[in-house]
Amino acid sequence: MNLSRSTAVALAAIAMTGPLLSTAGPAAARSASAWNCTSLSGSSDSTSDKGGRDVWAECHKGNEWVRAYFRAYKETLELEDHHGSDPNSVVAYLTVAGVGTARFEGAGLRDRSYDEGKAVSVKVCTSDSSTKVCHTQGGGRT
């Protein structure tokens, strides 16, 4: 088989980097699998907003955790970040039926305002990097 020099160089580069690329997947999977994103997530009737339901999504790994918590009463979204050295790496998405999805970054409390009776879900992510771990929880209501 007669290959041009540039084709041969390209094939050699692919052959050399192939094993490196194939090992990235399992490492990322191991990192993601260390996070538990289901046992502490949920929704419940609001104690202060009749007909409202609070909803929260949380991921934790050892002493590290991130949480997005929508409270129906006063319609606030609180982001908590206890992951790594940057307390503002948490990313969350708040979806309200008929309104859409809003993106938030960094720990803190956000005041929101929506019509009553809308379905709500929250999604929390450890960061916005390619190795982020995310969890979505539905069941909320404004």
PDB file of N, CA and C in Angstrom, residues 37-141:
ATOM      1  N   CYS A  37     -26.171  11.076  43.872  1.00  0.00           N
ATOM      2  CA  CYS A  37     -27.066  12.195  43.556  1.00  0.00           C
ATOM      3  C   CYS A  37     -28.538  11.858  43.751  1.00  0.00           C
ATOM      4  N   THR A  38     -28.848  10.768  44.404  1.00  0.00           N
ATOM      5  CA  THR A  38     -30.260  10.418  44.521  1.00  0.00           C
ATOM      6  C   THR A  38     -30.768  10.338  45.947  1.00  0.00           C
ATOM      7  N   SER A  39     -29.979   9.891  46.885  1.00  0.00           N
ATOM      8  CA  SER A  39     -30.500   9.599  48.218  1.00  0.00           C
ATOM      9  C   SER A  39     -30.967  10.832  48.983  1.00  0.00           C
ATOM     10  N   LEU A  40     -30.441  12.001  48.676  1.00  0.00           N
ATOM     11  CA  LEU A  40     -30.835  13.200  49.415  1.00  0.00           C
ATOM     12  C   LEU A  40     -31.641  14.184  48.577  1.00  0.00           C
ATOM     13  N   SER A  41     -32.043  13.804  47.379  1.00  0.00           N
ATOM     14  CA  SER A  41     -32.846  14.681  46.528  1.00  0.00           C
ATOM     15  C   SER A  41     -34.315  14.340  46.719  1.00  0.00           C
ATOM     16  N   GLY A  42     -35.192  15.319  46.491  1.00  0.00           N
ATOM     17  CA  GLY A  42     -36.609  15.028  46.627  1.00  0.00           C
ATOM     18  C   GLY A  42     -37.484  16.256  46.526  1.00  0.00           C
ATOM     19  N   SER A  43     -38.740  16.064  46.920  1.00  0.00           N
ATOM     20  CA  SER A  43     -39.691  17.171  46.953  1.00  0.00           C
ATOM     21  C   SER A  43     -40.675  16.911  48.082  1.00  0.00           C
ATOM     22  N   SER A  44     -41.275  17.968  48.586  1.00  0.00           N
ATOM     23  CA  SER A  44     -42.257  17.820  49.659  1.00  0.00           C
ATOM     24  C   SER A  44     -43.182  19.027  49.659  1.00  0.00           C
ATOM     25  N   ASP A  45     -44.363  18.842  50.260  1.00  0.00           N
ATOM     26  CA  ASP A  45     -45.296  19.958  50.377  1.00  0.00           C
ATOM     27  C   ASP A  45     -44.643  21.088  51.156  1.00  0.00           C
ATOM     28  N   SER A  46     -44.858  22.300  50.698  1.00  0.00           N
ATOM     29  CA  SER A  46     -44.334  23.474  51.389  1.00  0.00           C
ATOM     30  C   SER A  46     -45.101  23.665  52.689  1.00  0.00           C
ATOM     31  N   THR A  47     -44.387  23.965  53.754  1.00  0.00           N
ATOM     32  CA  THR A  47     -45.052  24.202  55.036  1.00  0.00           C
ATOM     33  C   THR A  47     -45.628  25.607  55.116  1.00  0.00           C
ATOM     34  N   SER A  48     -45.207  26.502  54.232  1.00  0.00           N
ATOM     35  CA  SER A  48     -45.632  27.903  54.301  1.00  0.00           C
ATOM     36  C   SER A  48     -46.406  28.384  53.080  1.00  0.00           C
ATOM     37  N   ASP A  49     -46.502  27.566  52.034  1.00  0.00           N
ATOM     38  CA  ASP A  49     -47.163  27.986  50.794  1.00  0.00           C
ATOM     39  C   ASP A  49     -48.189  26.921  50.422  1.00  0.00           C
ATOM     40  N   LYS A  50     -49.452  27.169  50.766  1.00  0.00           N
ATOM     41  CA  LYS A  50     -50.508  26.185  50.511  1.00  0.00           C
ATOM     42  C   LYS A  50     -50.567  25.855  49.018  1.00  0.00           C
ATOM     43  N   GLY A  51     -50.457  24.580  48.699  1.00  0.00           N
ATOM     44  CA  GLY A  51     -50.469  24.137  47.311  1.00  0.00           C
ATOM     45  C   GLY A  51     -49.092  24.106  46.680  1.00  0.00           C
ATOM     46  N   GLY A  52     -48.112  24.736  47.292  1.00  0.00           N
ATOM     47  CA  GLY A  52     -46.749  24.742  46.762  1.00  0.00           C
ATOM     48  C   GLY A  52     -45.982  23.508  47.192  1.00  0.00           C
ATOM     49  N   ARG A  53     -45.000  23.147  46.391  1.00  0.00           N
ATOM     50  CA  ARG A  53     -44.118  22.024  46.736  1.00  0.00           C
ATOM     51  C   ARG A  53     -42.668  22.453  46.560  1.00  0.00           C
ATOM     52  N   ASP A  54     -41.871  22.255  47.602  1.00  0.00           N
ATOM     53  CA  ASP A  54     -40.435  22.507  47.529  1.00  0.00           C
ATOM     54  C   ASP A  54     -39.787  21.353  46.767  1.00  0.00           C
ATOM     55  N   VAL A  55     -38.689  21.637  46.088  1.00  0.00           N
ATOM     56  CA  VAL A  55     -37.952  20.589  45.378  1.00  0.00           C
ATOM     57  C   VAL A  55     -36.463  20.900  45.465  1.00  0.00           C
ATOM     58  N   TRP A  56     -35.657  19.846  45.629  1.00  0.00           N
ATOM     59  CA  TRP A  56     -34.221  20.037  45.731  1.00  0.00           C
ATOM     60  C   TRP A  56     -33.489  18.885  45.060  1.00  0.00           C
ATOM     61  N   ALA A  57     -32.336  19.204  44.514  1.00  0.00           N
ATOM     62  CA  ALA A  57     -31.443  18.211  43.912  1.00  0.00           C
ATOM     63  C   ALA A  57     -30.087  18.375  44.579  1.00  0.00           C
ATOM     64  N   GLU A  58     -29.512  17.266  44.973  1.00  0.00           N
ATOM     65  CA  GLU A  58     -28.236  17.308  45.688  1.00  0.00           C
ATOM     66  C   GLU A  58     -27.348  16.169  45.223  1.00  0.00           C
ATOM     67  N   CYS A  59     -26.063  16.464  45.097  1.00  0.00           N
ATOM     68  CA  CYS A  59     -25.052  15.443  44.820  1.00  0.00           C
ATOM     69  C   CYS A  59     -23.994  15.543  45.908  1.00  0.00           C
ATOM     70  N   HIS A  60     -23.592  14.396  46.435  1.00  0.00           N
ATOM     71  CA  HIS A  60     -22.547  14.428  47.457  1.00  0.00           C
ATOM     72  C   HIS A  60     -21.558  13.292  47.257  1.00  0.00           C
ATOM     73  N   LYS A  61     -20.345  13.558  47.720  1.00  0.00           N
ATOM     74  CA  LYS A  61     -19.243  12.595  47.650  1.00  0.00           C
ATOM     75  C   LYS A  61     -18.397  12.848  48.880  1.00  0.00           C
ATOM     76  N   GLY A  62     -18.473  11.959  49.862  1.00  0.00           N
ATOM     77  CA  GLY A  62     -17.740  12.171  51.105  1.00  0.00           C
ATOM     78  C   GLY A  62     -18.217  13.446  51.783  1.00  0.00           C
ATOM     79  N   ASN A  63     -17.294  14.344  52.089  1.00  0.00           N
ATOM     80  CA  ASN A  63     -17.643  15.615  52.735  1.00  0.00           C
ATOM     81  C   ASN A  63     -17.942  16.729  51.740  1.00  0.00           C
ATOM     82  N   GLU A  64     -17.934  16.426  50.458  1.00  0.00           N
ATOM     83  CA  GLU A  64     -18.214  17.432  49.433  1.00  0.00           C
ATOM     84  C   GLU A  64     -19.648  17.285  48.948  1.00  0.00           C
ATOM     85  N   TRP A  65     -20.310  18.424  48.687  1.00  0.00           N
ATOM     86  CA  TRP A  65     -21.665  18.363  48.154  1.00  0.00           C
ATOM     87  C   TRP A  65     -22.069  19.676  47.507  1.00  0.00           C
ATOM     88  N   VAL A  66     -23.037  19.553  46.584  1.00  0.00           N
ATOM     89  CA  VAL A  66     -23.671  20.707  45.940  1.00  0.00           C
ATOM     90  C   VAL A  66     -25.179  20.485  46.009  1.00  0.00           C
ATOM     91  N   ARG A  67     -25.932  21.590  46.117  1.00  0.00           N
ATOM     92  CA  ARG A  67     -27.384  21.472  46.217  1.00  0.00           C
ATOM     93  C   ARG A  67     -28.057  22.676  45.575  1.00  0.00           C
ATOM     94  N   ALA A  68     -29.160  22.400  44.892  1.00  0.00           N
ATOM     95  CA  ALA A  68     -30.063  23.450  44.400  1.00  0.00           C
ATOM     96  C   ALA A  68     -31.407  23.193  45.069  1.00  0.00           C
ATOM     97  N   TYR A  69     -31.950  24.207  45.750  1.00  0.00           N
ATOM     98  CA  TYR A  69     -33.167  24.041  46.544  1.00  0.00           C
ATOM     99  C   TYR A  69     -34.157  25.139  46.175  1.00  0.00           C
ATOM    100  N   PHE A  70     -35.294  24.746  45.574  1.00  0.00           N
ATOM    101  CA  PHE A  70     -36.362  25.699  45.265  1.00  0.00           C
ATOM    102  C   PHE A  70     -37.402  25.619  46.369  1.00  0.00           C
ATOM    103  N   ARG A  71     -37.667  26.753  46.993  1.00  0.00           N
ATOM    104  CA  ARG A  71     -38.697  26.830  48.030  1.00  0.00           C
ATOM    105  C   ARG A  71     -39.910  27.554  47.458  1.00  0.00           C
ATOM    106  N   ALA A  72     -41.060  26.882  47.517  1.00  0.00           N
ATOM    107  CA  ALA A  72     -42.287  27.445  46.953  1.00  0.00           C
ATOM    108  C   ALA A  72     -42.676  28.742  47.660  1.00  0.00           C
ATOM    109  N   TYR A  73     -42.490  28.778  48.975  1.00  0.00           N
ATOM    110  CA  TYR A  73     -42.818  29.987  49.723  1.00  0.00           C
ATOM    111  C   TYR A  73     -41.781  31.060  49.390  1.00  0.00           C
ATOM    112  N   LYS A  74     -42.222  32.170  48.929  1.00  0.00           N
ATOM    113  CA  LYS A  74     -41.380  33.291  48.483  1.00  0.00           C
ATOM    114  C   LYS A  74     -40.615  32.976  47.200  1.00  0.00           C
ATOM    115  N   GLU A  75     -40.806  31.766  46.668  1.00  0.00           N
ATOM    116  CA  GLU A  75     -40.205  31.366  45.392  1.00  0.00           C
ATOM    117  C   GLU A  75     -38.726  31.744  45.296  1.00  0.00           C
ATOM    118  N   THR A  76     -37.941  31.114  46.139  1.00  0.00           N
ATOM    119  CA  THR A  76     -36.498  31.353  46.144  1.00  0.00           C
ATOM    120  C   THR A  76     -35.761  30.106  45.664  1.00  0.00           C
ATOM    121  N   LEU A  77     -34.615  30.329  45.067  1.00  0.00           N
ATOM    122  CA  LEU A  77     -33.716  29.249  44.672  1.00  0.00           C
ATOM    123  C   LEU A  77     -32.413  29.459  45.423  1.00  0.00           C
ATOM    124  N   GLU A  78     -32.022  28.463  46.199  1.00  0.00           N
ATOM    125  CA  GLU A  78     -30.767  28.546  46.942  1.00  0.00           C
ATOM    126  C   GLU A  78     -29.784  27.531  46.384  1.00  0.00           C
ATOM    127  N   LEU A  79     -28.583  28.011  46.059  1.00  0.00           N
ATOM    128  CA  LEU A  79     -27.506  27.135  45.600  1.00  0.00           C
ATOM    129  C   LEU A  79     -26.459  27.045  46.694  1.00  0.00           C
ATOM    130  N   GLU A  80     -26.089  25.824  47.036  1.00  0.00           N
ATOM    131  CA  GLU A  80     -25.049  25.592  48.031  1.00  0.00           C
ATOM    132  C   GLU A  80     -23.912  24.832  47.362  1.00  0.00           C
ATOM    133  N   ASP A  81     -22.691  25.213  47.686  1.00  0.00           N
ATOM    134  CA  ASP A  81     -21.522  24.612  47.054  1.00  0.00           C
ATOM    135  C   ASP A  81     -20.453  24.325  48.095  1.00  0.00           C
ATOM    136  N   HIS A  82     -20.253  23.069  48.358  1.00  0.00           N
ATOM    137  CA  HIS A  82     -19.203  22.622  49.274  1.00  0.00           C
ATOM    138  C   HIS A  82     -18.369  21.578  48.541  1.00  0.00           C
ATOM    139  N   HIS A  83     -17.957  21.947  47.324  1.00  0.00           N
ATOM    140  CA  HIS A  83     -17.221  21.030  46.450  1.00  0.00           C
ATOM    141  C   HIS A  83     -15.924  21.686  46.018  1.00  0.00           C
ATOM    142  N   GLY A  84     -14.821  21.066  46.376  1.00  0.00           N
ATOM    143  CA  GLY A  84     -13.519  21.565  45.945  1.00  0.00           C
ATOM    144  C   GLY A  84     -13.159  22.895  46.573  1.00  0.00           C
ATOM    145  N   SER A  85     -12.229  23.579  45.955  1.00  0.00           N
ATOM    146  CA  SER A  85     -11.713  24.823  46.518  1.00  0.00           C
ATOM    147  C   SER A  85     -12.475  26.054  46.047  1.00  0.00           C
ATOM    148  N   ASP A  86     -13.325  25.908  45.036  1.00  0.00           N
ATOM    149  CA  ASP A  86     -14.063  27.055  44.505  1.00  0.00           C
ATOM    150  C   ASP A  86     -15.524  26.966  44.924  1.00  0.00           C
ATOM    151  N   PRO A  87     -15.960  27.811  45.878  1.00  0.00           N
ATOM    152  CA  PRO A  87     -17.340  27.738  46.354  1.00  0.00           C
ATOM    153  C   PRO A  87     -18.352  28.280  45.352  1.00  0.00           C
ATOM    154  N   ASN A  88     -17.909  28.646  44.185  1.00  0.00           N
ATOM    155  CA  ASN A  88     -18.825  29.174  43.177  1.00  0.00           C
ATOM    156  C   ASN A  88     -18.839  28.336  41.905  1.00  0.00           C
ATOM    157  N   SER A  89     -18.463  27.064  42.014  1.00  0.00           N
ATOM    158  CA  SER A  89     -18.451  26.227  40.820  1.00  0.00           C
ATOM    159  C   SER A  89     -19.805  25.583  40.546  1.00  0.00           C
ATOM    160  N   VAL A  90     -20.704  25.572  41.529  1.00  0.00           N
ATOM    161  CA  VAL A  90     -22.012  24.945  41.347  1.00  0.00           C
ATOM    162  C   VAL A  90     -22.791  25.643  40.226  1.00  0.00           C
ATOM    163  N   VAL A  91     -23.469  24.843  39.423  1.00  0.00           N
ATOM    164  CA  VAL A  91     -24.325  25.350  38.350  1.00  0.00           C
ATOM    165  C   VAL A  91     -25.686  24.687  38.526  1.00  0.00           C
ATOM    166  N   ALA A  92     -26.752  25.464  38.387  1.00  0.00           N
ATOM    167  CA  ALA A  92     -28.099  24.909  38.531  1.00  0.00           C
ATOM    168  C   ALA A  92     -29.016  25.445  37.452  1.00  0.00           C
ATOM    169  N   TYR A  93     -30.024  24.652  37.155  1.00  0.00           N
ATOM    170  CA  TYR A  93     -31.044  25.017  36.176  1.00  0.00           C
ATOM    171  C   TYR A  93     -32.398  24.883  36.855  1.00  0.00           C
ATOM    172  N   LEU A  94     -33.197  25.918  36.770  1.00  0.00           N
ATOM    173  CA  LEU A  94     -34.547  25.919  37.329  1.00  0.00           C
ATOM    174  C   LEU A  94     -35.520  25.950  36.160  1.00  0.00           C
ATOM    175  N   THR A  95     -36.367  24.931  36.075  1.00  0.00           N
ATOM    176  CA  THR A  95     -37.344  24.848  34.994  1.00  0.00           C
ATOM    177  C   THR A  95     -38.742  24.999  35.575  1.00  0.00           C
ATOM    178  N   VAL A  96     -39.486  25.965  35.052  1.00  0.00           N
ATOM    179  CA  VAL A  96     -40.862  26.218  35.479  1.00  0.00           C
ATOM    180  C   VAL A  96     -41.755  26.044  34.252  1.00  0.00           C
ATOM    181  N   ALA A  97     -42.768  25.182  34.385  1.00  0.00           N
ATOM    182  CA  ALA A  97     -43.667  24.882  33.264  1.00  0.00           C
ATOM    183  C   ALA A  97     -44.295  26.158  32.721  1.00  0.00           C
ATOM    184  N   GLY A  98     -44.264  26.288  31.400  1.00  0.00           N
ATOM    185  CA  GLY A  98     -44.856  27.445  30.745  1.00  0.00           C
ATOM    186  C   GLY A  98     -43.984  28.684  30.761  1.00  0.00           C
ATOM    187  N   VAL A  99     -42.871  28.628  31.484  1.00  0.00           N
ATOM    188  CA  VAL A  99     -41.961  29.779  31.587  1.00  0.00           C
ATOM    189  C   VAL A  99     -40.643  29.478  30.892  1.00  0.00           C
ATOM    190  N   GLY A 100     -40.064  28.313  31.185  1.00  0.00           N
ATOM    191  CA  GLY A 100     -38.795  27.932  30.594  1.00  0.00           C
ATOM    192  C   GLY A 100     -37.764  27.590  31.644  1.00  0.00           C
ATOM    193  N   THR A 101     -36.507  27.548  31.225  1.00  0.00           N
ATOM    194  CA  THR A 101     -35.397  27.159  32.090  1.00  0.00           C
ATOM    195  C   THR A 101     -34.427  28.321  32.244  1.00  0.00           C
ATOM    196  N   ALA A 102     -34.048  28.579  33.494  1.00  0.00           N
ATOM    197  CA  ALA A 102     -33.057  29.618  33.795  1.00  0.00           C
ATOM    198  C   ALA A 102     -31.814  28.943  34.367  1.00  0.00           C
ATOM    199  N   ARG A 103     -30.640  29.471  34.033  1.00  0.00           N
ATOM    200  CA  ARG A 103     -29.353  28.928  34.488  1.00  0.00           C
ATOM    201  C   ARG A 103     -28.775  29.859  35.543  1.00  0.00           C
ATOM    202  N   PHE A 104     -28.206  29.264  36.602  1.00  0.00           N
ATOM    203  CA  PHE A 104     -27.604  30.025  37.692  1.00  0.00           C
ATOM    204  C   PHE A 104     -26.242  29.431  38.019  1.00  0.00           C
ATOM    205  N   GLU A 105     -25.290  30.298  38.398  1.00  0.00           N
ATOM    206  CA  GLU A 105     -23.948  29.857  38.779  1.00  0.00           C
ATOM    207  C   GLU A 105     -23.583  30.435  40.131  1.00  0.00           C
ATOM    208  N   GLY A 106     -22.871  29.654  40.931  1.00  0.00           N
ATOM    209  CA  GLY A 106     -22.339  30.140  42.190  1.00  0.00           C
ATOM    210  C   GLY A 106     -23.326  30.050  43.336  1.00  0.00           C
ATOM    211  N   ALA A 107     -22.774  29.854  44.525  1.00  0.00           N
ATOM    212  CA  ALA A 107     -23.587  29.722  45.727  1.00  0.00           C
ATOM    213  C   ALA A 107     -24.330  31.019  46.023  1.00  0.00           C
ATOM    214  N   GLY A 108     -25.496  30.888  46.651  1.00  0.00           N
ATOM    215  CA  GLY A 108     -26.263  32.058  47.059  1.00  0.00           C
ATOM    216  C   GLY A 108     -27.756  31.851  46.912  1.00  0.00           C
ATOM    217  N   LEU A 109     -28.509  32.858  47.320  1.00  0.00           N
ATOM    218  CA  LEU A 109     -29.968  32.833  47.303  1.00  0.00           C
ATOM    219  C   LEU A 109     -30.475  33.758  46.207  1.00  0.00           C
ATOM    220  N   ARG A 110     -31.391  33.253  45.403  1.00  0.00           N
ATOM    221  CA  ARG A 110     -31.984  34.067  44.332  1.00  0.00           C
ATOM    222  C   ARG A 110     -33.482  34.164  44.555  1.00  0.00           C
ATOM    223  N   ASP A 111     -34.012  35.374  44.509  1.00  0.00           N
ATOM    224  CA  ASP A 111     -35.458  35.587  44.592  1.00  0.00           C
ATOM    225  C   ASP A 111     -36.036  35.475  43.196  1.00  0.00           C
ATOM    226  N   ARG A 112     -37.111  34.713  43.071  1.00  0.00           N
ATOM    227  CA  ARG A 112     -37.776  34.531  41.793  1.00  0.00           C
ATOM    228  C   ARG A 112     -39.248  34.891  41.973  1.00  0.00           C
ATOM    229  N   SER A 113     -39.994  34.969  40.895  1.00  0.00           N
ATOM    230  CA  SER A 113     -41.425  35.247  40.982  1.00  0.00           C
ATOM    231  C   SER A 113     -42.135  34.574  39.810  1.00  0.00           C
ATOM    232  N   TYR A 114     -43.101  33.704  40.142  1.00  0.00           N
ATOM    233  CA  TYR A 114     -43.838  32.965  39.122  1.00  0.00           C
ATOM    234  C   TYR A 114     -45.311  32.920  39.501  1.00  0.00           C
ATOM    235  N   ASP A 115     -46.161  32.665  38.505  1.00  0.00           N
ATOM    236  CA  ASP A 115     -47.574  32.425  38.775  1.00  0.00           C
ATOM    237  C   ASP A 115     -47.695  31.153  39.603  1.00  0.00           C
ATOM    238  N   GLU A 116     -48.755  31.071  40.395  1.00  0.00           N
ATOM    239  CA  GLU A 116     -48.968  29.902  41.252  1.00  0.00           C
ATOM    240  C   GLU A 116     -49.383  28.672  40.440  1.00  0.00           C
ATOM    241  N   GLY A 117     -49.058  27.492  40.980  1.00  0.00           N
ATOM    242  CA  GLY A 117     -49.517  26.234  40.412  1.00  0.00           C
ATOM    243  C   GLY A 117     -48.696  25.674  39.269  1.00  0.00           C
ATOM    244  N   LYS A 118     -47.530  26.230  38.996  1.00  0.00           N
ATOM    245  CA  LYS A 118     -46.675  25.756  37.893  1.00  0.00           C
ATOM    246  C   LYS A 118     -45.756  24.628  38.377  1.00  0.00           C
ATOM    247  N   ALA A 119     -45.578  23.605  37.535  1.00  0.00           N
ATOM    248  CA  ALA A 119     -44.654  22.513  37.850  1.00  0.00           C
ATOM    249  C   ALA A 119     -43.218  23.031  37.811  1.00  0.00           C
ATOM    250  N   VAL A 120     -42.393  22.545  38.738  1.00  0.00           N
ATOM    251  CA  VAL A 120     -41.006  23.009  38.869  1.00  0.00           C
ATOM    252  C   VAL A 120     -40.069  21.809  38.966  1.00  0.00           C
ATOM    253  N   SER A 121     -38.918  21.908  38.299  1.00  0.00           N
ATOM    254  CA  SER A 121     -37.835  20.949  38.499  1.00  0.00           C
ATOM    255  C   SER A 121     -36.529  21.720  38.630  1.00  0.00           C
ATOM    256  N   VAL A 122     -35.571  21.115  39.319  1.00  0.00           N
ATOM    257  CA  VAL A 122     -34.245  21.715  39.456  1.00  0.00           C
ATOM    258  C   VAL A 122     -33.202  20.694  39.017  1.00  0.00           C
ATOM    259  N   LYS A 123     -32.132  21.211  38.446  1.00  0.00           N
ATOM    260  CA  LYS A 123     -30.985  20.387  38.053  1.00  0.00           C
ATOM    261  C   LYS A 123     -29.762  21.029  38.671  1.00  0.00           C
ATOM    262  N   VAL A 124     -28.962  20.253  39.376  1.00  0.00           N
ATOM    263  CA  VAL A 124     -27.734  20.767  39.975  1.00  0.00           C
ATOM    264  C   VAL A 124     -26.553  20.040  39.354  1.00  0.00           C
ATOM    265  N   CYS A 125     -25.467  20.792  39.116  1.00  0.00           N
ATOM    266  CA  CYS A 125     -24.235  20.228  38.551  1.00  0.00           C
ATOM    267  C   CYS A 125     -23.054  20.666  39.410  1.00  0.00           C
ATOM    268  N   THR A 126     -22.060  19.802  39.518  1.00  0.00           N
ATOM    269  CA  THR A 126     -20.877  20.115  40.307  1.00  0.00           C
ATOM    270  C   THR A 126     -20.065  21.250  39.704  1.00  0.00           C
ATOM    271  N   SER A 127     -20.225  21.492  38.401  1.00  0.00           N
ATOM    272  CA  SER A 127     -19.508  22.564  37.706  1.00  0.00           C
ATOM    273  C   SER A 127     -20.092  22.659  36.303  1.00  0.00           C
ATOM    274  N   ASP A 128     -19.427  23.417  35.437  1.00  0.00           N
ATOM    275  CA  ASP A 128     -19.838  23.420  34.029  1.00  0.00           C
ATOM    276  C   ASP A 128     -18.758  22.783  33.152  1.00  0.00           C
ATOM    277  N   SER A 129     -17.852  22.019  33.771  1.00  0.00           N
ATOM    278  CA  SER A 129     -16.771  21.366  33.024  1.00  0.00           C
ATOM    279  C   SER A 129     -17.289  20.111  32.322  1.00  0.00           C
ATOM    280  N   SER A 130     -16.462  19.546  31.474  1.00  0.00           N
ATOM    281  CA  SER A 130     -16.850  18.333  30.745  1.00  0.00           C
ATOM    282  C   SER A 130     -16.940  17.116  31.665  1.00  0.00           C
ATOM    283  N   THR A 131     -16.382  17.194  32.867  1.00  0.00           N
ATOM    284  CA  THR A 131     -16.436  16.073  33.809  1.00  0.00           C
ATOM    285  C   THR A 131     -17.475  16.286  34.903  1.00  0.00           C
ATOM    286  N   LYS A 132     -18.350  17.251  34.710  1.00  0.00           N
ATOM    287  CA  LYS A 132     -19.353  17.564  35.731  1.00  0.00           C
ATOM    288  C   LYS A 132     -20.268  16.372  36.000  1.00  0.00           C
ATOM    289  N   VAL A 133     -20.838  16.372  37.185  1.00  0.00           N
ATOM    290  CA  VAL A 133     -21.858  15.407  37.565  1.00  0.00           C
ATOM    291  C   VAL A 133     -23.121  16.210  37.836  1.00  0.00           C
ATOM    292  N   CYS A 134     -24.250  15.775  37.271  1.00  0.00           N
ATOM    293  CA  CYS A 134     -25.511  16.510  37.413  1.00  0.00           C
ATOM    294  C   CYS A 134     -26.626  15.587  37.873  1.00  0.00           C
ATOM    295  N   HIS A 135     -27.633  16.192  38.483  1.00  0.00           N
ATOM    296  CA  HIS A 135     -28.841  15.454  38.857  1.00  0.00           C
ATOM    297  C   HIS A 135     -30.039  16.382  38.732  1.00  0.00           C
ATOM    298  N   THR A 136     -31.126  15.853  38.160  1.00  0.00           N
ATOM    299  CA  THR A 136     -32.364  16.609  38.001  1.00  0.00           C
ATOM    300  C   THR A 136     -33.429  16.004  38.899  1.00  0.00           C
ATOM    301  N   GLN A 137     -34.175  16.864  39.567  1.00  0.00           N
ATOM    302  CA  GLN A 137     -35.260  16.411  40.431  1.00  0.00           C
ATOM    303  C   GLN A 137     -36.517  17.196  40.105  1.00  0.00           C
ATOM    304  N   GLY A 138     -37.599  16.498  39.853  1.00  0.00           N
ATOM    305  CA  GLY A 138     -38.886  17.136  39.591  1.00  0.00           C
ATOM    306  C   GLY A 138     -39.795  17.004  40.792  1.00  0.00           C
ATOM    307  N   GLY A 139     -41.021  17.453  40.629  1.00  0.00           N
ATOM    308  CA  GLY A 139     -42.012  17.307  41.693  1.00  0.00           C
ATOM    309  C   GLY A 139     -42.317  18.584  42.437  1.00  0.00           C
ATOM    310  N   GLY A 140     -41.686  19.695  42.053  1.00  0.00           N
ATOM    311  CA  GLY A 140     -41.961  20.962  42.715  1.00  0.00           C
ATOM    312  C   GLY A 140     -43.168  21.656  42.101  1.00  0.00           C
ATOM    313  N   ARG A 141     -43.695  22.655  42.823  1.00  0.00           N
ATOM    314  CA  ARG A 141     -44.814  23.439  42.314  1.00  0.00           C
ATOM    315  C   ARG A 141     -44.766  24.828  42.937  1.00  0.00           C
TER     316      ARG A 141
END
